[in-house]
PDB file of C-alpha atoms in Angstrom:
ATOM      1  CA  MET W  21       3.714 -11.857 -12.442  1.00 70.00           C
ATOM      2  CA  LEU W  22       5.361 -10.774  -9.189  1.00 73.00           C
ATOM      3  CA  ASN W  23       5.906 -14.410  -8.194  1.00 81.00           C
ATOM      4  CA  TYR W  24       7.938 -14.972 -11.425  1.00 82.00           C
ATOM      5  CA  LEU W  25       9.869 -11.737 -10.768  1.00 85.00           C
ATOM      6  CA  TRP W  26      10.819 -12.698  -7.163  1.00 81.00           C
ATOM      7  CA  ALA W  27      11.616 -16.297  -8.142  1.00 83.00           C
ATOM      8  CA  GLY W  28      13.871 -15.067 -10.958  1.00 85.00           C
ATOM      9  CA  MET W  29      15.700 -12.675  -8.698  1.00 82.00           C
ATOM     10  CA  ILE W  30      16.275 -15.385  -6.060  1.00 80.00           C
ATOM     11  CA  LEU W  31      17.485 -17.866  -8.741  1.00 83.00           C
ATOM     12  CA  ILE W  32      19.904 -15.308 -10.266  1.00 84.00           C
ATOM     13  CA  GLY W  33      21.274 -14.528  -6.797  1.00 77.00           C
ATOM     14  CA  ILE W  34      21.902 -18.227  -6.000  1.00 78.00           C
ATOM     15  CA  ILE W  35      23.529 -18.902  -9.357  1.00 81.00           C
ATOM     16  CA  PHE W  36      25.791 -15.816  -9.032  1.00 78.00           C
ATOM     17  CA  ALA W  37      26.717 -16.825  -5.500  1.00 75.00           C
ATOM     18  CA  ALA W  38      27.486 -20.374  -6.603  1.00 75.00           C
ATOM     19  CA  PHE W  39      29.821 -19.222  -9.367  1.00 77.00           C
ATOM     20  CA  ASN W  40      31.574 -16.730  -7.058  1.00 77.00           C
ATOM     21  CA  GLY W  41      31.981 -19.073  -4.091  1.00 73.00           C
ATOM     22  CA  ARG W  42      29.663 -17.060  -1.806  1.00 75.00           C
ATOM     23  CA  MET W  43      27.110 -19.711  -1.037  1.00 73.00           C
ATOM     24  CA  PRO W  44      27.836 -19.429   2.736  1.00 77.00           C
ATOM     25  CA  ASP W  45      26.833 -15.735   2.550  1.00 74.00           C
ATOM     26  CA  ILE W  46      23.526 -16.668   0.947  1.00 74.00           C
ATOM     27  CA  THR W  47      22.800 -19.213   3.752  1.00 75.00           C
ATOM     28  CA  ASN W  48      23.707 -16.710   6.478  1.00 78.00           C
ATOM     29  CA  ALA W  49      21.665 -13.994   4.843  1.00 76.00           C
ATOM     30  CA  ALA W  50      18.608 -16.330   4.614  1.00 75.00           C
ATOM     31  CA  LEU W  51      18.900 -17.240   8.282  1.00 78.00           C
ATOM     32  CA  ASP W  52      19.386 -13.671   9.402  1.00 78.00           C
ATOM     33  CA  SER W  53      16.420 -12.508   7.311  1.00 78.00           C
ATOM     34  CA  SER W  54      14.174 -15.185   8.771  1.00 80.00           C
ATOM     35  CA  LYS W  55      15.111 -14.161  12.315  1.00 79.00           C
ATOM     36  CA  GLU W  56      14.551 -10.502  11.486  1.00 78.00           C
ATOM     37  CA  ALA W  57      11.135 -11.265   9.851  1.00 79.00           C
ATOM     38  CA  ILE W  58       9.927 -13.064  13.002  1.00 83.00           C
ATOM     39  CA  THR W  59      11.182 -10.194  15.294  1.00 79.00           C
ATOM     40  CA  LEU W  60       9.379  -7.670  13.058  1.00 75.00           C
ATOM     41  CA  CYS W  61       6.121  -9.709  13.107  1.00 78.00           C
ATOM     42  CA  ILE W  62       6.214  -9.860  16.914  1.00 80.00           C
ATOM     43  CA  THR W  63       6.801  -6.125  17.131  1.00 74.00           C
ATOM     44  CA  MET W  64       3.971  -5.348  14.685  1.00 73.00           C
ATOM     45  CA  MET W  65       1.679  -7.702  16.564  1.00 78.00           C
ATOM     46  CA  GLY W  66       2.269  -5.902  19.802  1.00 76.00           C
ATOM     47  CA  VAL W  67       1.754  -2.432  18.184  1.00 71.00           C
ATOM     48  CA  MET W  68      -1.441  -3.434  16.333  1.00 72.00           C
ATOM     49  CA  SER W  69      -2.901  -5.292  19.373  1.00 77.00           C
ATOM     50  CA  PHE W  70      -2.481  -2.090  21.333  1.00 75.00           C
ATOM     51  CA  TRP W  71      -4.160   0.179  18.762  1.00 71.00           C
ATOM     52  CA  VAL W  72      -6.891  -2.285  17.863  1.00 72.00           C
ATOM     53  CA  GLY W  73      -7.601  -2.657  21.629  1.00 78.00           C
ATOM     54  CA  LEU W  74      -7.924   1.120  21.815  1.00 75.00           C
ATOM     55  CA  MET W  75     -10.296   1.152  18.892  1.00 72.00           C
ATOM     56  CA  GLU W  76     -12.426  -1.528  20.681  1.00 76.00           C
ATOM     57  CA  ILE W  77     -12.509   0.547  23.876  1.00 82.00           C
ATOM     58  CA  ALA W  78     -13.426   3.634  21.839  1.00 75.00           C
ATOM     59  CA  ALA W  79     -16.226   1.696  20.174  1.00 73.00           C
ATOM     60  CA  LYS W  80     -17.577   0.414  23.509  1.00 80.00           C
ATOM     61  CA  ALA W  81     -17.433   3.883  25.016  1.00 81.00           C
ATOM     62  CA  GLY W  82     -19.375   5.417  22.060  1.00 78.00           C
ATOM     63  CA  ILE W  83     -16.481   7.517  20.787  1.00 76.00           C
ATOM     64  CA  ILE W  84     -16.571   5.852  17.392  1.00 71.00           C
ATOM     65  CA  ARG W  85     -20.348   6.348  17.085  1.00 75.00           C
ATOM     66  CA  SER W  86     -19.975  10.018  17.998  1.00 79.00           C
ATOM     67  CA  ALA W  87     -17.096  10.506  15.509  1.00 75.00           C
ATOM     68  CA  SER W  88     -19.179   8.678  12.844  1.00 73.00           C
ATOM     69  CA  ARG W  89     -22.016  11.198  13.339  1.00 77.00           C
ATOM     70  CA  LYS W  90     -19.589  14.151  13.022  1.00 80.00           C
ATOM     71  CA  ILE W  91     -18.081  12.873   9.700  1.00 79.00           C
ATOM     72  CA  ARG W  92     -21.488  11.872   8.267  1.00 80.00           C
ATOM     73  CA  PRO W  93     -21.733  15.087   6.206  1.00 83.00           C
ATOM     74  CA  PHE W  94     -18.372  14.231   4.636  1.00 82.00           C
ATOM     75  CA  VAL W  95     -19.638  10.698   3.909  1.00 81.00           C
ATOM     76  CA  LYS W  96     -22.844  12.180   2.380  1.00 82.00           C
ATOM     77  CA  PHE W  97     -20.735  14.436   0.226  1.00 84.00           C
ATOM     78  CA  LEU W  98     -18.594  11.469  -1.010  1.00 82.00           C
ATOM     79  CA  PHE W  99     -21.626   9.178  -1.444  1.00 82.00           C
ATOM     80  CA  PRO W 100     -24.562  11.310  -2.510  1.00 80.00           C
ATOM     81  CA  GLU W 101     -26.597   8.402  -3.852  1.00 80.00           C
ATOM     82  CA  LEU W 102     -26.144   6.280  -0.700  1.00 79.00           C
ATOM     83  CA  PRO W 103     -29.534   6.136   1.005  1.00 77.00           C
ATOM     84  CA  ALA W 104     -29.672   7.786   4.446  1.00 74.00           C
ATOM     85  CA  ASP W 105     -29.144   5.345   7.420  1.00 76.00           C
ATOM     86  CA  HIS W 106     -28.045   2.515   5.096  1.00 77.00           C
ATOM     87  CA  PRO W 107     -25.991  -0.128   6.914  1.00 79.00           C
ATOM     88  CA  ALA W 108     -22.985   0.603   4.652  1.00 79.00           C
ATOM     89  CA  GLN W 109     -22.732   4.074   6.189  1.00 81.00           C
ATOM     90  CA  GLU W 110     -21.618   2.825   9.600  1.00 80.00           C
ATOM     91  CA  HIS W 111     -18.957   0.480   8.109  1.00 81.00           C
ATOM     92  CA  ILE W 112     -17.704   3.278   5.813  1.00 85.00           C
ATOM     93  CA  THR W 113     -17.323   5.772   8.666  1.00 84.00           C
ATOM     94  CA  THR W 114     -15.622   3.118  10.893  1.00 81.00           C
ATOM     95  CA  ASN W 115     -13.174   2.361   8.051  1.00 83.00           C
ATOM     96  CA  ILE W 116     -12.359   6.019   7.459  1.00 84.00           C
ATOM     97  CA  ILE W 117     -11.793   6.648  11.146  1.00 82.00           C
ATOM     98  CA  ALA W 118      -9.463   3.633  11.466  1.00 79.00           C
ATOM     99  CA  ASN W 119      -7.525   4.687   8.388  1.00 80.00           C
ATOM    100  CA  VAL W 120      -7.172   8.286   9.623  1.00 80.00           C
ATOM    101  CA  LEU W 121      -5.675   6.890  12.922  1.00 76.00           C
ATOM    102  CA  GLY W 122      -3.237   4.809  10.794  1.00 72.00           C
ATOM    103  CA  LEU W 123      -4.858   1.465  11.715  1.00 71.00           C
ATOM    104  CA  GLY W 124      -4.911  -0.116   8.259  1.00 70.00           C
ATOM    105  CA  TRP W 125      -5.290  -3.622   9.683  1.00 68.00           C
ATOM    106  CA  ALA W 126      -8.149  -2.583  11.948  1.00 69.00           C
ATOM    107  CA  ALA W 127      -9.857  -0.790   8.993  1.00 75.00           C
ATOM    108  CA  THR W 128      -9.908  -3.935   6.801  1.00 79.00           C
ATOM    109  CA  PRO W 129     -12.883  -5.760   8.440  1.00 80.00           C
ATOM    110  CA  ALA W 130     -15.029  -2.614   8.335  1.00 80.00           C
ATOM    111  CA  GLY W 131     -13.974  -2.114   4.685  1.00 83.00           C
ATOM    112  CA  LEU W 132     -14.947  -5.646   3.728  1.00 86.00           C
ATOM    113  CA  ARG W 133     -18.365  -5.300   5.427  1.00 87.00           C
ATOM    114  CA  ALA W 134     -18.915  -1.933   3.747  1.00 85.00           C
ATOM    115  CA  MET W 135     -18.233  -3.500   0.306  1.00 86.00           C
ATOM    116  CA  GLU W 136     -20.640  -6.354   1.137  1.00 86.00           C
ATOM    117  CA  GLU W 137     -23.386  -3.808   2.017  1.00 85.00           C
ATOM    118  CA  LEU W 138     -22.707  -1.767  -1.116  1.00 82.00           C
ATOM    119  CA  SER W 139     -22.923  -4.954  -3.175  1.00 83.00           C
ATOM    120  CA  LYS W 140     -26.336  -5.690  -1.545  1.00 81.00           C
ATOM    121  CA  LEU W 141     -27.398  -2.168  -2.292  1.00 78.00           C
ATOM    122  CA  GLU W 142     -26.510  -2.624  -5.986  1.00 77.00           C
ATOM    123  CA  GLU W 143     -28.483  -5.894  -6.088  1.00 77.00           C
ATOM    124  CA  ASP W 144     -31.467  -4.184  -4.558  1.00 72.00           C
ATOM    125  CA  ARG W 145     -31.195  -1.452  -7.257  1.00 72.00           C
ATOM    126  CA  ARG W 146     -31.153  -4.093  -9.968  1.00 71.00           C
ATOM    127  CA  LYS W 147     -34.303  -5.641  -8.523  1.00 69.00           C
ATOM    128  CA  GLY W 148     -35.970  -2.200  -8.183  1.00 65.00           C
ATOM    129  CA  ARG W 149     -36.173  -2.362  -4.389  1.00 62.00           C
ATOM    130  CA  MET W 150     -33.906   0.706  -3.948  1.00 62.00           C
ATOM    131  CA  PRO W 151     -33.820   3.992  -5.884  1.00 61.00           C
ATOM    132  CA  GLY W 152     -30.725   4.786  -8.011  1.00 60.00           C
ATOM    133  CA  LYS W 153     -29.115   3.781 -11.225  1.00 65.00           C
ATOM    134  CA  ALA W 154     -28.083   0.099 -11.244  1.00 59.00           C
ATOM    135  CA  ARG W 155     -24.987  -1.205 -13.046  1.00 63.00           C
ATOM    136  CA  LYS W 156     -24.763  -4.472 -14.914  1.00 66.00           C
ATOM    137  CA  ARG W 157     -23.866  -7.517 -12.756  1.00 69.00           C
ATOM    138  CA  GLY W 158     -20.107  -7.675 -12.256  1.00 68.00           C
ATOM    139  CA  ILE W 159     -19.569  -3.876 -12.689  1.00 72.00           C
ATOM    140  CA  ALA W 160     -18.691  -1.901  -9.524  1.00 74.00           C
ATOM    141  CA  SER W 161     -21.058   0.933  -8.643  1.00 77.00           C
ATOM    142  CA  ASN W 162     -19.949   4.527  -8.156  1.00 79.00           C
ATOM    143  CA  GLU W 163     -20.106   4.053  -4.412  1.00 82.00           C
ATOM    144  CA  MET W 164     -17.890   0.988  -4.520  1.00 83.00           C
ATOM    145  CA  CYS W 165     -15.233   2.763  -6.676  1.00 83.00           C
ATOM    146  CA  THR W 166     -15.306   5.861  -4.515  1.00 85.00           C
ATOM    147  CA  PHE W 167     -14.948   3.854  -1.291  1.00 85.00           C
ATOM    148  CA  LEU W 168     -12.025   1.839  -2.746  1.00 85.00           C
ATOM    149  CA  ILE W 169     -10.180   5.020  -3.877  1.00 85.00           C
ATOM    150  CA  ILE W 170     -10.838   6.801  -0.566  1.00 84.00           C
ATOM    151  CA  ASN W 171      -9.713   3.701   1.399  1.00 82.00           C
ATOM    152  CA  ILE W 172      -6.424   3.472  -0.583  1.00 82.00           C
ATOM    153  CA  SER W 173      -5.582   7.175  -0.483  1.00 81.00           C
ATOM    154  CA  SER W 174      -6.804   7.832   3.060  1.00 78.00           C
ATOM    155  CA  LEU W 175      -5.462  10.695   5.212  1.00 76.00           C
ATOM    156  CA  GLN W 176      -3.347   9.373   8.100  1.00 76.00           C
ATOM    157  CA  LEU W 177      -2.774  11.430  11.265  1.00 75.00           C
ATOM    158  CA  ILE W 178      -0.757   8.753  12.945  1.00 74.00           C
ATOM    159  CA  PRO W 179       1.067   6.362  10.530  1.00 75.00           C
ATOM    160  CA  VAL W 180       1.309   3.513  13.102  1.00 72.00           C
ATOM    161  CA  ASN W 181       2.753   0.944  10.741  1.00 72.00           C
ATOM    162  CA  VAL W 182       5.595   3.259   9.521  1.00 77.00           C
ATOM    163  CA  ILE W 183       6.436   4.324  13.109  1.00 76.00           C
ATOM    164  CA  ALA W 184       6.625   0.634  14.147  1.00 75.00           C
ATOM    165  CA  TYR W 185       8.907  -0.193  11.215  1.00 74.00           C
ATOM    166  CA  ARG W 186      11.182   2.745  11.927  1.00 79.00           C
ATOM    167  CA  SER W 187      11.340   1.765  15.653  1.00 76.00           C
ATOM    168  CA  GLN W 188      12.133  -1.808  14.766  1.00 72.00           C
ATOM    169  CA  TYR W 189      15.035  -0.839  12.568  1.00 75.00           C
ATOM    170  CA  GLY W 190      16.626   1.532  15.139  1.00 77.00           C
ATOM    171  CA  SER W 191      15.457   5.020  14.038  1.00 77.00           C
ATOM    172  CA  VAL W 192      16.507   7.635  16.513  1.00 80.00           C
ATOM    173  CA  ASN W 193      13.095   9.393  16.060  1.00 83.00           C
ATOM    174  CA  PRO W 194      10.481   6.869  14.809  1.00 79.00           C
ATOM    175  CA  ALA W 195       7.655   9.402  14.993  1.00 78.00           C
ATOM    176  CA  GLY W 196       9.634  11.929  12.839  1.00 80.00           C
ATOM    177  CA  ILE W 197       7.636  10.764   9.775  1.00 80.00           C
ATOM    178  CA  VAL W 198       4.326  12.070  11.157  1.00 79.00           C
ATOM    179  CA  GLY W 199       4.474  15.537   9.528  1.00 83.00           C
ATOM    180  CA  ALA W 200       5.533  14.195   6.063  1.00 83.00           C
ATOM    181  CA  GLY W 201       2.954  11.422   6.341  1.00 81.00           C
ATOM    182  CA  ILE W 202       0.077  13.891   7.108  1.00 84.00           C
ATOM    183  CA  ALA W 203       1.163  16.165   4.175  1.00 87.00           C
ATOM    184  CA  ALA W 204       1.486  13.210   1.725  1.00 86.00           C
ATOM    185  CA  THR W 205      -1.758  11.546   2.675  1.00 83.00           C
ATOM    186  CA  ALA W 206      -3.639  14.860   2.741  1.00 87.00           C
ATOM    187  CA  VAL W 207      -2.631  15.520  -0.781  1.00 89.00           C
ATOM    188  CA  SER W 208      -3.496  12.017  -1.923  1.00 86.00           C
ATOM    189  CA  THR W 209      -6.926  12.232  -0.255  1.00 85.00           C
ATOM    190  CA  ILE W 210      -7.716  15.619  -1.891  1.00 88.00           C
ATOM    191  CA  VAL W 211      -6.716  14.357  -5.325  1.00 88.00           C
ATOM    192  CA  ALA W 212      -8.771  11.144  -4.708  1.00 86.00           C
ATOM    193  CA  VAL W 213     -11.934  13.144  -3.754  1.00 84.00           C
ATOM    194  CA  MET W 214     -11.520  15.378  -6.785  1.00 87.00           C
ATOM    195  CA  TYR W 215     -11.019  12.385  -9.077  1.00 85.00           C
ATOM    196  CA  CYS W 216     -14.120  10.639  -7.693  1.00 81.00           C
ATOM    197  CA  LYS W 217     -16.265  13.710  -8.090  1.00 81.00           C
ATOM    198  CA  ILE W 218     -15.124  14.268 -11.676  1.00 84.00           C
ATOM    199  CA  MET W 219     -15.636  10.587 -12.595  1.00 79.00           C
ATOM    200  CA  ASP W 220     -19.087  10.444 -10.940  1.00 73.00           C
ATOM    201  CA  LYS W 221     -20.265  13.063 -13.466  1.00 71.00           C
TER     202      LYS W 221
END
């Protein structure tokens, strides 16, 4: 649907420019946008490389493991039916930590692995190898739905992506968004947790 929407907007713009004699403006805008897109990609690559590198150092130094242990009670609260020491727990905690630090791209691999482990757990439940209520094949479990909602609404202490965008586009104070970002994502996370708990019942 979005493809048709964007294609329609581009087509209307080109037709309008053709009838008003502004085709050179369209050409210049396309070239300038292409240049700006490449510049933005290079900027974001540098920022994300820096933060992903820090995450890797933190993982090697044991900081991630230590933080994972500290937020385990929160994970247990969110996923009460998830067996203790299940492989999904490590990936879920890593994903939450990366999201809290504003590293959405770094959180994605852990999120995908967590979903794989939760899918295996559901398969084991269907075969009777693990305790818990199994859903029909093709229906997401409570844990999967909860993880997806928490992942989307995640609290962010340092919105790295937004800071990078603001810096790229010449903001005087790129980090000025931090306070508003913490407030907005804190509210979204609280609402998400409440929603998950209500729907679980």
